[in-house]
Amino acid sequence: MKSDVRWKQRFDNFLKAYTDFFEAIQLTKARELSKLERQGLVTSTDFGLSQETIQNIQSVFF
């Protein structure tokens, strides 16, 4: 039963990271990001969009 909850939590985290990443990309189209903003973009999406997280989510369905 716990595994059912874990994949939902992973997927929610993935969606949050993807949404944040997408918003940041839209911002880069509107203006140039500062060095600190670029570093924050990479750091903030590193966990949620990691290959391991995506594989864990996919393992539930395949």
C-alpha positions as a LaTeX table, in Angstrom:
\begin{tabular}{lrrr}
\hline
Residue & $x$ (\AA) & $y$ (\AA) & $z$ (\AA) \\
\hline
Met1 & 0.00 & 0.00 & 0.00 \\
Lys2 & 2.86 & 2.38 & 0.74 \\
Ser3 & 4.22 & 1.99 & $-2.77$ \\
Asp4 & 0.95 & 3.41 & $-4.14$ \\
Val5 & 1.48 & 6.59 & $-2.14$ \\
Arg6 & 5.18 & 6.87 & $-2.97$ \\
Trp7 & 4.72 & 6.99 & $-6.75$ \\
Lys8 & 2.05 & 9.67 & $-6.33$ \\
Gln9 & 4.41 & 11.72 & $-4.17$ \\
Arg10 & 7.22 & 11.27 & $-6.72$ \\
Phe11 & 4.93 & 12.27 & $-9.55$ \\
Asp12 & 3.72 & 15.35 & $-7.66$ \\
Asn13 & 7.33 & 16.38 & $-7.00$ \\
Phe14 & 8.15 & 15.83 & $-10.67$ \\
Leu15 & 5.20 & 17.98 & $-11.77$ \\
Lys16 & 6.19 & 20.78 & $-9.39$ \\
Ala17 & 9.77 & 20.73 & $-10.66$ \\
Tyr18 & 8.64 & 20.62 & $-14.29$ \\
Thr19 & 6.25 & 23.54 & $-13.74$ \\
Asp20 & 8.97 & 25.60 & $-12.06$ \\
Phe21 & 11.39 & 24.76 & $-14.88$ \\
Phe22 & 8.84 & 25.70 & $-17.54$ \\
Glu23 & 8.12 & 29.04 & $-15.82$ \\
Ala24 & 11.84 & 29.77 & $-15.62$ \\
Ile25 & 12.27 & 29.01 & $-19.32$ \\
Gln26 & 9.42 & 31.40 & $-20.11$ \\
Leu27 & 11.15 & 34.05 & $-18.00$ \\
Thr28 & 14.40 & 33.57 & $-19.93$ \\
Lys29 & 12.48 & 34.31 & $-23.12$ \\
Ala30 & 11.23 & 37.56 & $-21.61$ \\
Arg31 & 14.57 & 38.75 & $-20.22$ \\
Glu32 & 18.09 & 37.63 & $-19.54$ \\
Leu33 & 18.60 & 35.94 & $-16.18$ \\
Ser34 & 21.34 & 36.99 & $-13.80$ \\
Lys35 & 24.10 & 34.55 & $-12.91$ \\
Leu36 & 22.45 & 33.83 & $-9.56$ \\
Glu37 & 19.07 & 33.22 & $-11.21$ \\
Arg38 & 20.63 & 30.78 & $-13.68$ \\
Gln39 & 22.31 & 28.89 & $-10.84$ \\
Gly40 & 19.02 & 28.76 & $-8.97$ \\
Leu41 & 17.26 & 27.43 & $-12.05$ \\
Val42 & 19.67 & 24.54 & $-12.34$ \\
Thr43 & 19.66 & 23.79 & $-8.61$ \\
Ser44 & 15.90 & 23.99 & $-8.14$ \\
Thr45 & 15.12 & 21.56 & $-10.93$ \\
Asp46 & 17.98 & 19.16 & $-10.29$ \\
Phe47 & 16.08 & 16.95 & $-7.86$ \\
Gly48 & 12.62 & 16.90 & $-9.42$ \\
Leu49 & 13.74 & 16.32 & $-12.97$ \\
Ser50 & 16.49 & 13.83 & $-12.22$ \\
Gln51 & 16.74 & 10.66 & $-14.26$ \\
Glu52 & 16.31 & 8.58 & $-11.09$ \\
Thr53 & 13.01 & 10.27 & $-10.22$ \\
Ile54 & 11.66 & 9.76 & $-13.73$ \\
Gln55 & 12.71 & 6.09 & $-13.72$ \\
Asn56 & 11.05 & 5.53 & $-10.36$ \\
Ile57 & 7.79 & 6.94 & $-11.68$ \\
Gln58 & 8.02 & 4.92 & $-14.90$ \\
Ser59 & 8.73 & 1.68 & $-13.04$ \\
Val60 & 5.21 & 1.76 & $-11.63$ \\
Phe61 & 3.65 & 1.76 & $-15.09$ \\
Phe62 & 5.99 & $-0.46$ & $-17.10$ \\
\hline
\end{tabular}
